[in-house]
mmCIF file of C-alpha atoms and ligand atoms in Angstrom:
data_model
loop_
_atom_site.group_PDB
_atom_site.id
_atom_site.type_symbol
_atom_site.label_atom_id
_atom_site.label_comp_id
_atom_site.label_asym_id
_atom_site.label_seq_id
_atom_site.Cartn_x
_atom_site.Cartn_y
_atom_site.Cartn_z
ATOM 1 C CA MET T 385 40.382 13.652 117.511
ATOM 2 C CA LYS T 386 36.621 13.385 117.171
ATOM 3 C CA LEU T 387 34.607 10.207 117.537
ATOM 4 C CA HIS T 388 31.536 9.402 115.472
ATOM 5 C CA GLU T 389 28.116 9.314 117.100
ATOM 6 C CA TYR T 390 28.058 5.498 117.188
ATOM 7 C CA GLN T 391 31.569 5.318 118.635
ATOM 8 C CA SER T 392 30.721 7.872 121.317
ATOM 9 C CA LYS T 393 27.459 6.166 122.230
ATOM 10 C CA PHE T 394 29.027 2.697 122.390
ATOM 11 C CA ARG T 395 31.661 4.194 124.696
ATOM 12 C CA PHE T 396 28.963 5.860 126.816
ATOM 13 C CA ALA T 397 27.216 2.501 127.077
ATOM 14 C CA GLU T 398 30.372 0.964 128.559
ATOM 15 C CA TYR T 399 29.892 3.393 131.436
ATOM 16 C CA GLY T 400 26.279 2.411 131.888
ATOM 17 C CA ILE T 401 24.629 5.283 130.026
ATOM 18 C CA PRO T 402 21.439 4.004 128.343
ATOM 19 C CA ILE T 403 21.535 4.240 124.538
ATOM 20 C CA PRO T 404 19.235 2.869 121.816
ATOM 21 C CA LYS T 405 20.372 -0.624 120.809
ATOM 22 C CA GLY T 406 21.347 0.127 117.238
ATOM 23 C CA GLN T 407 23.917 -1.092 114.739
ATOM 24 C CA THR T 408 25.956 0.462 111.960
ATOM 25 C CA ALA T 409 25.697 -0.331 108.260
ATOM 26 C CA THR T 410 27.573 0.612 105.120
ATOM 27 C CA THR T 411 25.032 -0.635 102.598
ATOM 28 C CA ALA T 412 21.291 -0.256 102.145
ATOM 29 C CA SER T 413 20.702 -4.025 102.324
ATOM 30 C CA GLN T 414 22.511 -4.177 105.683
ATOM 31 C CA ALA T 415 20.235 -1.384 106.835
ATOM 32 C CA PHE T 416 17.256 -3.510 105.788
ATOM 33 C CA THR T 417 18.511 -6.523 107.774
ATOM 34 C CA ILE T 418 19.209 -4.468 110.896
ATOM 35 C CA ALA T 419 15.807 -2.776 110.710
ATOM 36 C CA GLU T 420 14.192 -6.193 110.329
ATOM 37 C CA GLU T 421 16.027 -7.456 113.427
ATOM 38 C CA ILE T 422 14.997 -4.391 115.407
ATOM 39 C CA GLY T 423 11.474 -5.072 114.304
ATOM 40 C CA GLY T 424 9.810 -1.692 114.703
ATOM 41 C CA PRO T 425 10.270 1.859 113.493
ATOM 42 C CA VAL T 426 13.923 2.846 113.205
ATOM 43 C CA VAL T 427 15.978 5.995 112.716
ATOM 44 C CA VAL T 428 18.599 5.991 109.951
ATOM 45 C CA LYS T 429 21.439 8.322 110.904
ATOM 46 C CA ALA T 430 24.394 9.555 108.851
ATOM 47 C CA GLN T 431 27.726 9.021 110.617
ATOM 48 C CA VAL T 432 29.836 12.036 109.736
ATOM 49 C CA LEU T 433 31.953 14.187 112.018
ATOM 50 C CA ALA T 434 29.669 17.202 111.790
ATOM 51 C CA GLY T 435 26.781 18.540 113.822
ATOM 52 C CA GLY T 436 23.371 19.462 112.480
ATOM 53 C CA ARG T 437 22.909 16.226 110.553
ATOM 54 C CA GLY T 438 19.195 16.317 111.347
ATOM 55 C CA LYS T 439 18.744 19.664 109.590
ATOM 56 C CA ALA T 440 20.859 18.508 106.651
ATOM 57 C CA GLY T 441 18.568 15.520 106.021
ATOM 58 C CA GLY T 442 20.974 12.978 107.486
ATOM 59 C CA VAL T 443 18.568 11.675 110.169
ATOM 60 C CA LYS T 444 15.389 9.958 108.942
ATOM 61 C CA LEU T 445 12.615 7.966 110.537
ATOM 62 C CA ALA T 446 11.553 4.692 108.887
ATOM 63 C CA HIS T 447 8.473 2.650 109.772
ATOM 64 C CA THR T 448 9.444 -0.510 107.876
ATOM 65 C CA PRO T 449 12.681 -2.247 106.835
ATOM 66 C CA GLU T 450 11.783 -1.292 103.229
ATOM 67 C CA GLU T 451 11.620 2.348 104.174
ATOM 68 C CA ALA T 452 14.896 2.052 106.149
ATOM 69 C CA LYS T 453 16.537 0.665 103.027
ATOM 70 C CA LYS T 454 15.166 3.544 100.954
ATOM 71 C CA HIS T 455 16.458 6.159 103.421
ATOM 72 C CA ALA T 456 19.805 4.348 103.662
ATOM 73 C CA ARG T 457 20.173 4.602 99.881
ATOM 74 C CA VAL T 458 19.616 8.350 100.019
ATOM 75 C CA ILE T 459 21.781 9.011 103.081
ATOM 76 C CA LEU T 460 24.778 6.840 102.089
ATOM 77 C CA GLY T 461 26.877 8.978 99.775
ATOM 78 C CA MET T 462 25.136 12.176 100.870
ATOM 79 C CA ASP T 463 27.328 15.264 101.255
ATOM 80 C CA ILE T 464 26.929 16.869 104.687
ATOM 81 C CA LYS T 465 29.029 19.981 105.167
ATOM 82 C CA GLY T 466 31.592 18.672 102.692
ATOM 83 C CA LEU T 467 31.753 15.204 104.263
ATOM 84 C CA ILE T 468 30.543 12.169 102.337
ATOM 85 C CA VAL T 469 28.455 9.704 104.338
ATOM 86 C CA LYS T 470 29.978 6.214 104.240
ATOM 87 C CA LYS T 471 28.388 4.717 107.311
ATOM 88 C CA ILE T 472 24.953 4.922 108.877
ATOM 89 C CA LEU T 473 23.601 4.018 112.282
ATOM 90 C CA ILE T 474 20.265 2.222 112.497
ATOM 91 C CA ASP T 475 18.694 2.869 115.895
ATOM 92 C CA PRO T 476 15.293 1.789 117.170
ATOM 93 C CA ALA T 477 13.097 4.898 117.070
ATOM 94 C CA VAL T 478 11.906 6.409 120.294
ATOM 95 C CA GLU T 479 8.806 8.394 121.281
ATOM 96 C CA ILE T 480 10.207 11.605 122.700
ATOM 97 C CA GLU T 481 8.585 13.590 125.532
ATOM 98 C CA ALA T 482 11.399 16.087 126.063
ATOM 99 C CA GLU T 483 14.909 16.805 124.784
ATOM 100 C CA ILE T 484 17.703 17.773 127.161
ATOM 101 C CA TYR T 485 21.205 18.984 126.416
ATOM 102 C CA LEU T 486 24.010 17.542 128.528
ATOM 103 C CA GLY T 487 27.714 18.107 127.951
ATOM 104 C CA ILE T 488 31.077 18.347 129.662
ATOM 105 C CA THR T 489 33.948 20.392 128.327
ATOM 106 C CA ILE T 490 36.939 22.405 129.516
ATOM 107 C CA ASP T 491 36.443 25.958 130.745
ATOM 108 C CA ARG T 492 39.949 27.268 130.352
ATOM 109 C CA ALA T 493 39.213 30.591 132.033
ATOM 110 C CA ALA T 494 37.925 28.782 135.128
ATOM 111 C CA ARG T 495 40.707 26.168 134.913
ATOM 112 C CA ARG T 496 38.046 23.535 135.477
ATOM 113 C CA SER T 497 35.888 21.174 133.537
ATOM 114 C CA VAL T 498 32.326 22.348 133.317
ATOM 115 C CA MET T 499 29.085 20.449 132.993
ATOM 116 C CA ILE T 500 26.560 22.241 130.823
ATOM 117 C CA ALA T 501 22.893 21.298 130.822
ATOM 118 C CA SER T 502 19.745 22.728 129.333
ATOM 119 C CA SER T 503 16.088 21.894 129.052
ATOM 120 C CA ALA T 504 16.322 23.211 125.472
ATOM 121 C CA GLY T 505 18.041 20.159 123.986
ATOM 122 C CA GLY T 506 18.009 18.835 120.452
ATOM 123 C CA ILE T 507 19.277 22.046 118.903
ATOM 124 C CA ALA T 508 22.854 23.342 118.834
ATOM 125 C CA ILE T 509 23.839 24.600 122.282
ATOM 126 C CA GLU T 510 25.447 27.671 120.656
ATOM 127 C CA GLU T 511 21.992 28.614 119.409
ATOM 128 C CA VAL T 512 20.476 28.191 122.866
ATOM 129 C CA ALA T 513 23.294 30.287 124.332
ATOM 130 C CA ALA T 514 22.596 33.063 121.824
ATOM 131 C CA LYS T 515 18.787 33.114 122.022
ATOM 132 C CA THR T 516 17.848 31.894 125.497
ATOM 133 C CA PRO T 517 20.980 32.023 127.658
ATOM 134 C CA GLU T 518 18.833 31.747 130.812
ATOM 135 C CA LYS T 519 18.069 28.161 129.794
ATOM 136 C CA ILE T 520 21.699 27.095 130.187
ATOM 137 C CA VAL T 521 22.991 25.758 133.473
ATOM 138 C CA ARG T 522 26.712 25.478 134.164
ATOM 139 C CA ALA T 523 28.433 23.643 136.991
ATOM 140 C CA HIS T 524 32.193 23.653 137.379
ATOM 141 C CA ILE T 525 33.663 20.365 138.473
ATOM 142 C CA ASP T 526 36.281 20.184 141.194
ATOM 143 C CA PRO T 527 38.885 17.689 139.921
ATOM 144 C CA CYS T 528 39.473 16.419 143.464
ATOM 145 C CA LEU T 529 35.800 15.814 144.181
ATOM 146 C CA GLY T 530 34.608 14.742 140.754
ATOM 147 C CA LEU T 531 30.887 15.224 140.273
ATOM 148 C CA PRO T 532 29.185 14.611 143.621
ATOM 149 C CA ASN T 533 25.520 13.602 143.624
ATOM 150 C CA TYR T 534 24.370 16.848 145.214
ATOM 151 C CA GLN T 535 25.870 18.804 142.319
ATOM 152 C CA ALA T 536 24.113 16.602 139.764
ATOM 153 C CA ARG T 537 20.881 16.984 141.738
ATOM 154 C CA ASN T 538 21.278 20.786 141.653
ATOM 155 C CA ILE T 539 21.638 20.673 137.873
ATOM 156 C CA ALA T 540 18.573 18.431 137.547
ATOM 157 C CA CYS T 541 16.605 20.875 139.685
ATOM 158 C CA GLU T 542 17.805 23.937 137.781
ATOM 159 C CA ILE T 543 16.839 22.544 134.372
ATOM 160 C CA GLY T 544 13.423 21.686 135.784
ATOM 161 C CA LEU T 545 13.737 17.937 135.422
ATOM 162 C CA SER T 546 10.921 15.921 136.972
ATOM 163 C CA ARG T 547 11.906 14.488 140.344
ATOM 164 C CA THR T 548 11.035 11.005 139.091
ATOM 165 C CA LEU T 549 14.047 11.255 136.746
ATOM 166 C CA TRP T 550 16.641 12.551 139.190
ATOM 167 C CA LYS T 551 18.045 9.153 140.072
ATOM 168 C CA GLN T 552 18.576 8.288 136.401
ATOM 169 C CA PHE T 553 19.996 11.755 135.737
ATOM 170 C CA ILE T 554 22.536 11.446 138.557
ATOM 171 C CA HIS T 555 23.592 8.041 137.248
ATOM 172 C CA ILE T 556 24.041 9.426 133.705
ATOM 173 C CA THR T 557 25.882 12.612 134.691
ATOM 174 C CA SER T 558 28.337 10.739 136.897
ATOM 175 C CA ALA T 559 28.911 8.107 134.188
ATOM 176 C CA LEU T 560 29.433 10.840 131.595
ATOM 177 C CA TYR T 561 31.985 12.530 133.829
ATOM 178 C CA ARG T 562 33.884 9.286 134.414
ATOM 179 C CA CYS T 563 33.855 8.613 130.701
ATOM 180 C CA TYR T 564 35.166 12.138 130.037
ATOM 181 C CA GLU T 565 37.929 11.833 132.635
ATOM 182 C CA GLU T 566 39.029 8.318 131.773
ATOM 183 C CA SER T 567 39.077 9.018 128.038
ATOM 184 C CA ASN T 568 41.048 12.263 128.443
ATOM 185 C CA ALA T 569 38.282 13.898 126.458
ATOM 186 C CA SER T 570 37.939 17.624 125.924
ATOM 187 C CA LEU T 571 34.252 17.180 125.129
ATOM 188 C CA THR T 572 31.587 14.594 125.870
ATOM 189 C CA GLU T 573 28.128 15.597 124.744
ATOM 190 C CA ILE T 574 24.646 14.087 124.655
ATOM 191 C CA ASN T 575 22.299 16.189 122.554
ATOM 192 C CA PRO T 576 19.572 15.234 122.922
ATOM 193 C CA LEU T 577 19.333 13.255 126.115
ATOM 194 C CA VAL T 578 15.657 12.440 125.781
ATOM 195 C CA VAL T 579 12.858 11.655 128.157
ATOM 196 C CA THR T 580 10.975 8.786 126.507
ATOM 197 C CA ASN T 581 7.224 8.277 126.710
ATOM 198 C CA GLY T 582 8.057 5.532 129.229
ATOM 199 C CA ASN T 583 9.708 8.176 131.454
ATOM 200 C CA GLN T 584 13.234 6.871 130.853
ATOM 201 C CA LEU T 585 16.297 8.957 130.051
ATOM 202 C CA LEU T 586 18.056 7.833 126.872
ATOM 203 C CA ALA T 587 21.137 9.195 125.073
ATOM 204 C CA LEU T 588 19.901 9.621 121.515
ATOM 205 C CA ASP T 589 22.985 11.364 120.178
ATOM 206 C CA GLY T 590 26.621 11.303 121.259
ATOM 207 C CA LYS T 591 29.743 13.258 120.577
ATOM 208 C CA MET T 592 33.281 12.972 121.936
ATOM 209 C CA THR T 593 36.454 14.908 121.277
ATOM 210 C CA LEU T 594 39.642 13.338 122.601
ATOM 211 C CA ASP T 595 42.876 15.080 123.482
ATOM 212 C CA ASP T 596 45.355 13.994 120.793
ATOM 213 C CA ASN T 597 48.220 14.354 123.244
ATOM 214 C CA ALA T 598 46.689 11.721 125.522
ATOM 215 C CA LEU T 599 45.799 9.200 122.813
ATOM 216 C CA PHE T 600 48.899 7.115 123.533
ATOM 217 C CA ARG T 601 47.127 6.086 126.729
ATOM 218 C CA HIS T 602 44.100 4.845 124.808
ATOM 219 C CA PRO T 603 45.193 2.603 121.943
ATOM 220 C CA ARG T 604 41.650 1.271 121.553
ATOM 221 C CA LEU T 605 40.254 4.784 121.132
ATOM 222 C CA ALA T 606 43.143 5.863 118.898
ATOM 223 C CA GLU T 607 42.251 3.041 116.518
ATOM 224 C CA MET T 608 38.812 4.543 116.042
ATOM 225 C CA ARG T 609 40.227 7.488 114.116
ATOM 226 C CA ASP T 610 38.480 7.971 110.807
ATOM 227 C CA THR T 611 41.112 9.514 108.550
ATOM 228 C CA ASP T 612 38.529 9.864 105.768
ATOM 229 C CA GLU T 613 36.985 12.648 107.777
ATOM 230 C CA GLU T 614 40.162 14.596 108.523
ATOM 231 C CA ALA T 615 41.453 17.444 106.395
ATOM 232 C CA PRO T 616 44.143 15.689 104.286
ATOM 233 C CA ALA T 617 46.706 18.252 105.459
ATOM 234 C CA GLU T 618 46.076 17.291 109.066
ATOM 235 C CA THR T 619 46.490 13.578 108.365
ATOM 236 C CA LEU T 620 49.778 14.227 106.550
ATOM 237 C CA ALA T 621 51.001 16.508 109.331
ATOM 238 C CA ARG T 622 50.211 13.944 111.989
ATOM 239 C CA GLN T 623 51.952 11.186 110.048
ATOM 240 C CA ALA T 624 55.058 13.372 109.660
ATOM 241 C CA ASP T 625 54.919 14.279 113.359
ATOM 242 C CA LEU T 626 54.386 17.987 112.656
ATOM 243 C CA SER T 627 52.237 20.366 114.691
ATOM 244 C CA TYR T 628 50.109 21.993 112.035
ATOM 245 C CA VAL T 629 46.999 24.141 112.198
ATOM 246 C CA LYS T 630 45.480 25.444 108.984
ATOM 247 C CA LEU T 631 44.517 29.121 108.885
ATOM 248 C CA ASP T 632 43.019 31.360 106.205
ATOM 249 C CA GLY T 633 45.927 33.651 105.290
ATOM 250 C CA GLU T 634 48.339 33.712 102.346
ATOM 251 C CA ILE T 635 51.751 33.309 103.975
ATOM 252 C CA GLY T 636 52.851 29.765 104.681
ATOM 253 C CA CYS T 637 54.978 29.615 107.827
ATOM 254 C CA MET T 638 57.641 26.974 108.409
ATOM 255 C CA VAL T 639 59.191 27.395 111.822
ATOM 256 C CA ASN T 640 61.045 25.267 114.363
ATOM 257 C CA GLY T 641 59.502 25.842 117.769
ATOM 258 C CA ALA T 642 55.940 26.647 118.800
ATOM 259 C CA GLY T 643 56.748 29.986 120.433
ATOM 260 C CA LEU T 644 58.842 31.061 117.474
ATOM 261 C CA ALA T 645 56.000 30.012 115.173
ATOM 262 C CA MET T 646 53.580 32.240 117.030
ATOM 263 C CA ALA T 647 56.030 35.164 116.984
ATOM 264 C CA THR T 648 56.431 34.608 113.240
ATOM 265 C CA MET T 649 52.682 34.726 112.705
ATOM 266 C CA ASP T 650 52.475 37.945 114.753
ATOM 267 C CA MET T 651 55.217 39.489 112.643
ATOM 268 C CA THR T 652 53.523 38.691 109.343
ATOM 269 C CA LYS T 653 50.362 40.320 110.744
ATOM 270 C CA LEU T 654 52.350 43.353 111.865
ATOM 271 C CA PHE T 655 53.590 43.894 108.315
ATOM 272 C CA GLY T 656 50.129 43.614 106.809
ATOM 273 C CA GLY T 657 50.118 39.938 105.877
ATOM 274 C CA SER T 658 48.176 37.035 107.232
ATOM 275 C CA PRO T 659 49.518 33.564 108.104
ATOM 276 C CA ALA T 660 48.202 30.551 106.167
ATOM 277 C CA ASN T 661 49.058 28.187 108.979
ATOM 278 C CA PHE T 662 50.710 27.498 112.261
ATOM 279 C CA LEU T 663 53.495 24.989 111.807
ATOM 280 C CA ASP T 664 56.123 23.751 114.193
ATOM 281 C CA ILE T 665 58.512 21.343 112.485
ATOM 282 C CA GLY T 666 60.151 20.615 115.824
ATOM 283 C CA GLY T 667 63.824 20.321 116.661
ATOM 284 C CA GLY T 668 66.366 18.525 114.505
ATOM 285 C CA ALA T 669 64.165 18.787 111.438
ATOM 286 C CA LYS T 670 65.744 16.760 108.665
ATOM 287 C CA SER T 671 65.054 17.177 104.968
ATOM 288 C CA ASP T 672 62.272 14.572 104.838
ATOM 289 C CA LYS T 673 60.375 16.438 107.533
ATOM 290 C CA VAL T 674 60.986 19.802 105.887
ATOM 291 C CA ALA T 675 59.814 18.321 102.582
ATOM 292 C CA ALA T 676 56.653 16.931 104.181
ATOM 293 C CA ALA T 677 55.972 20.314 105.752
ATOM 294 C CA LEU T 678 56.582 22.111 102.462
ATOM 295 C CA ARG T 679 54.209 19.787 100.618
ATOM 296 C CA ILE T 680 51.502 20.466 103.200
ATOM 297 C CA ILE T 681 51.997 24.233 103.018
ATOM 298 C CA LEU T 682 52.040 24.332 99.208
ATOM 299 C CA ALA T 683 48.951 22.144 98.902
ATOM 300 C CA ASP T 684 46.997 25.115 100.248
ATOM 301 C CA PRO T 685 45.964 27.150 97.172
ATOM 302 C CA ASN T 686 45.789 30.356 99.244
ATOM 303 C CA VAL T 687 49.530 30.323 99.897
ATOM 304 C CA LYS T 688 51.253 33.131 97.950
ATOM 305 C CA ALA T 689 54.613 33.046 99.768
ATOM 306 C CA VAL T 690 56.420 30.829 102.247
ATOM 307 C CA LEU T 691 58.370 32.140 105.182
ATOM 308 C CA PHE T 692 61.023 29.921 106.769
ATOM 309 C CA ASN T 693 62.062 31.088 110.201
ATOM 310 C CA ILE T 694 64.618 28.732 111.669
ATOM 311 C CA PHE T 695 66.530 29.103 114.870
ATOM 312 C CA GLY T 696 69.569 26.871 114.861
ATOM 313 C CA GLY T 697 70.392 25.625 118.324
ATOM 314 C CA ILE T 698 71.228 21.971 118.558
ATOM 315 C CA THR T 699 69.933 21.748 114.999
ATOM 316 C CA ARG T 700 72.574 23.397 112.842
ATOM 317 C CA CYS T 701 71.496 25.953 110.220
ATOM 318 C CA ASP T 702 73.574 24.298 107.478
ATOM 319 C CA GLU T 703 71.769 21.029 108.089
ATOM 320 C CA VAL T 704 68.400 22.755 107.872
ATOM 321 C CA ALA T 705 69.506 24.602 104.722
ATOM 322 C CA HIS T 706 70.384 21.276 103.113
ATOM 323 C CA GLY T 707 66.993 20.029 104.199
ATOM 324 C CA ILE T 708 65.262 23.002 102.598
ATOM 325 C CA LEU T 709 67.175 22.604 99.331
ATOM 326 C CA SER T 710 66.441 18.923 99.018
ATOM 327 C CA ALA T 711 62.825 19.586 99.950
ATOM 328 C CA LEU T 712 62.625 22.217 97.197
ATOM 329 C CA GLY T 713 64.047 19.634 94.823
ATOM 330 C CA GLU T 714 61.266 17.244 95.764
ATOM 331 C CA VAL T 715 58.488 19.820 95.698
ATOM 332 C CA PRO T 716 58.981 22.089 92.684
ATOM 333 C CA THR T 717 57.057 25.355 92.926
ATOM 334 C CA ASP T 718 56.894 28.966 91.726
ATOM 335 C CA VAL T 719 55.765 30.287 95.093
ATOM 336 C CA PRO T 720 58.346 32.785 96.395
ATOM 337 C CA MET T 721 60.238 31.679 99.508
ATOM 338 C CA VAL T 722 61.859 33.802 102.142
ATOM 339 C CA ALA T 723 64.308 32.247 104.584
ATOM 340 C CA ARG T 724 65.743 33.551 107.782
ATOM 341 C CA LEU T 725 68.230 31.315 109.531
ATOM 342 C CA VAL T 726 69.940 32.326 112.742
ATOM 343 C CA GLY T 727 72.029 30.521 115.286
ATOM 344 C CA THR T 728 74.562 27.724 114.987
ATOM 345 C CA ASN T 729 76.348 27.790 111.590
ATOM 346 C CA GLU T 730 74.073 30.496 110.213
ATOM 347 C CA GLU T 731 76.659 31.775 107.669
ATOM 348 C CA LYS T 732 77.109 28.283 106.281
ATOM 349 C CA GLY T 733 73.375 27.886 106.126
ATOM 350 C CA ARG T 734 72.889 31.140 104.242
ATOM 351 C CA ALA T 735 75.679 30.266 101.818
ATOM 352 C CA ILE T 736 73.928 27.011 101.011
ATOM 353 C CA LEU T 737 70.607 28.748 100.430
ATOM 354 C CA ALA T 738 72.318 31.306 98.191
ATOM 355 C CA GLN T 739 72.591 28.480 95.631
ATOM 356 C CA SER T 740 68.827 28.502 95.283
ATOM 357 C CA ASN T 741 66.657 31.413 94.249
ATOM 358 C CA MET T 742 65.438 31.862 97.782
ATOM 359 C CA ILE T 743 65.059 35.311 99.241
ATOM 360 C CA THR T 744 67.074 35.575 102.441
ATOM 361 C CA ALA T 745 66.823 37.876 105.435
ATOM 362 C CA ILE T 746 68.812 38.476 108.611
ATOM 363 C CA THR T 747 66.154 39.656 111.061
ATOM 364 C CA LEU T 748 62.662 38.325 111.553
ATOM 365 C CA ALA T 749 61.189 41.770 110.829
ATOM 366 C CA GLU T 750 63.010 41.875 107.518
ATOM 367 C CA ALA T 751 61.947 38.342 106.670
ATOM 368 C CA ALA T 752 58.298 38.972 107.524
ATOM 369 C CA GLN T 753 58.261 42.186 105.516
ATOM 370 C CA LYS T 754 59.795 40.463 102.494
ATOM 371 C CA ALA T 755 57.353 37.578 102.730
ATOM 372 C CA VAL T 756 54.390 39.964 102.841
ATOM 373 C CA GLU T 757 55.729 41.917 99.836
ATOM 374 C CA ALA T 758 56.375 38.721 97.900
ATOM 375 C CA ALA T 759 52.881 37.482 98.692
ATOM 376 C CA HIS T 760 51.467 40.757 97.413
ATOM 377 C CA GLY T 761 53.338 40.365 94.149
ATOM 378 C CA VAL T 762 56.158 42.833 94.803
ATOM 379 C CA SER T 763 59.467 41.601 93.422
ATOM 380 C CA VAL T 764 61.802 41.108 96.366
ATOM 381 C CA LYS T 765 65.519 40.426 96.528
HETATM 382 P P1 LIG V 1989 22.235 16.010 114.909
HETATM 383 O O1 LIG V 1989 21.219 16.792 114.136
HETATM 384 O O2 LIG V 1989 23.482 15.783 114.085
HETATM 385 O O3 LIG V 1989 22.534 16.579 116.234
HETATM 386 O O4 LIG V 1989 21.595 14.534 115.114
HETATM 387 P P2 LIG V 1989 20.708 13.949 116.317
HETATM 388 O O5 LIG V 1989 21.133 12.562 116.553
HETATM 389 O O6 LIG V 1989 20.733 14.834 117.507
HETATM 390 O O7 LIG V 1989 19.241 13.910 115.711
HETATM 391 C C1 LIG V 1989 18.549 15.092 115.397
HETATM 392 C C2 LIG V 1989 17.140 15.058 115.901
HETATM 393 O O8 LIG V 1989 16.435 13.971 115.325
HETATM 394 C C3 LIG V 1989 17.004 14.851 117.397
HETATM 395 O O9 LIG V 1989 17.148 16.034 118.130
HETATM 396 C C4 LIG V 1989 15.603 14.297 117.496
HETATM 397 O O10 LIG V 1989 14.664 15.357 117.551
HETATM 398 C C5 LIG V 1989 15.416 13.558 116.190
HETATM 399 N N1 LIG V 1989 15.517 12.101 116.467
HETATM 400 C C6 LIG V 1989 16.632 11.333 116.505
HETATM 401 N N2 LIG V 1989 16.320 10.058 116.856
HETATM 402 C C7 LIG V 1989 14.978 10.036 117.062
HETATM 403 C C8 LIG V 1989 14.033 9.027 117.451
HETATM 404 O O11 LIG V 1989 14.369 7.881 117.723
HETATM 405 N N3 LIG V 1989 12.731 9.405 117.536
HETATM 406 C C9 LIG V 1989 12.309 10.662 117.259
HETATM 407 N N4 LIG V 1989 11.032 10.961 117.375
HETATM 408 N N5 LIG V 1989 13.149 11.630 116.908
HETATM 409 C C10 LIG V 1989 14.464 11.336 116.797
HETATM 410 MN MN1 LIG V 1990 22.346 16.057 118.167
#
């Protein structure tokens, strides 16, 4: 789950990271009032869960409350990378001397979290990595030690930060790390962390990604979820307690078990197809869950065939077959379906499916092959 800029920055502030004292607004007249209260030049910033808002015209400087209102009118309702702006942040504007990049994320290969810093802040870090990789400093963080001051000082030195800012930098990096750890985040990012004309460090932008699997520990953070900004399929999947990841292929996959789901995707690839999604409906999937999953899969216009691959263990195949049939009743479609059921009560399960016009298969290879053929318009029995 991603947090908006204002949510991330307000969270950073709880850890003592300095941020501009801004407020959010949903209307242009609110923007006017906030700008008036701030009483100087302000920045009007679109709150959407996408980067590069500056380039897209979603970050604008205003010298007067009137101008802030004018910008707010333009930015509210703006489409940025397919997301409609519904909220804006009004921050006091700052005179910038330098822009720094500072982030923490997981380096899976190193099995550590890594702090990334660069003197080339303000632009996407991917761009810096591609064009001037020498400007990126990485420091892996020992989970037992946390981020000791000497490590933060090394980073400050390596990005060429003025010595007069080291104390502030150490304070900010250690706060950012605590925030990252205590939020179970997979990313905390400040881009840019600016040096103001008063020689103060200030977090002008903020981004956080939280580990969904740890959200139960953070009810206050979980409440911040903005479902408007999620792909509808992902919202539905989460509500139905399904593990779903959308992909670009044409074969919808409905599988019970994450490993089996991955094997199923590999098999469709092997036979020349391409999976439209990863989906694990979990154990004991009843018809309502199967129906929810089917609705999600079929809502994707790229899907040309659906492949059910169910292993009946504790969940019996006949129960799943009933689930599939009632789901098909709820979600009428012309998309061809291939089902492979194995395990407990598989014969019963197949007999039940025989009542529908589903294509059945015994082995996974056979099922994958049939699904690929069906997706490519071959008539399959
Ligand atoms: P992003 O484009 O989505 O990453 O949005 P940012 O919040 O990072 O803003 C983009 C850029 O706008 C920053 O890198 C700054 O250069 C500029 N900017 C944002 N706030 C201010 C401000 O208060 N003063 C000035 N001068 N520039 C700002
Ligand atoms: Mn930014």
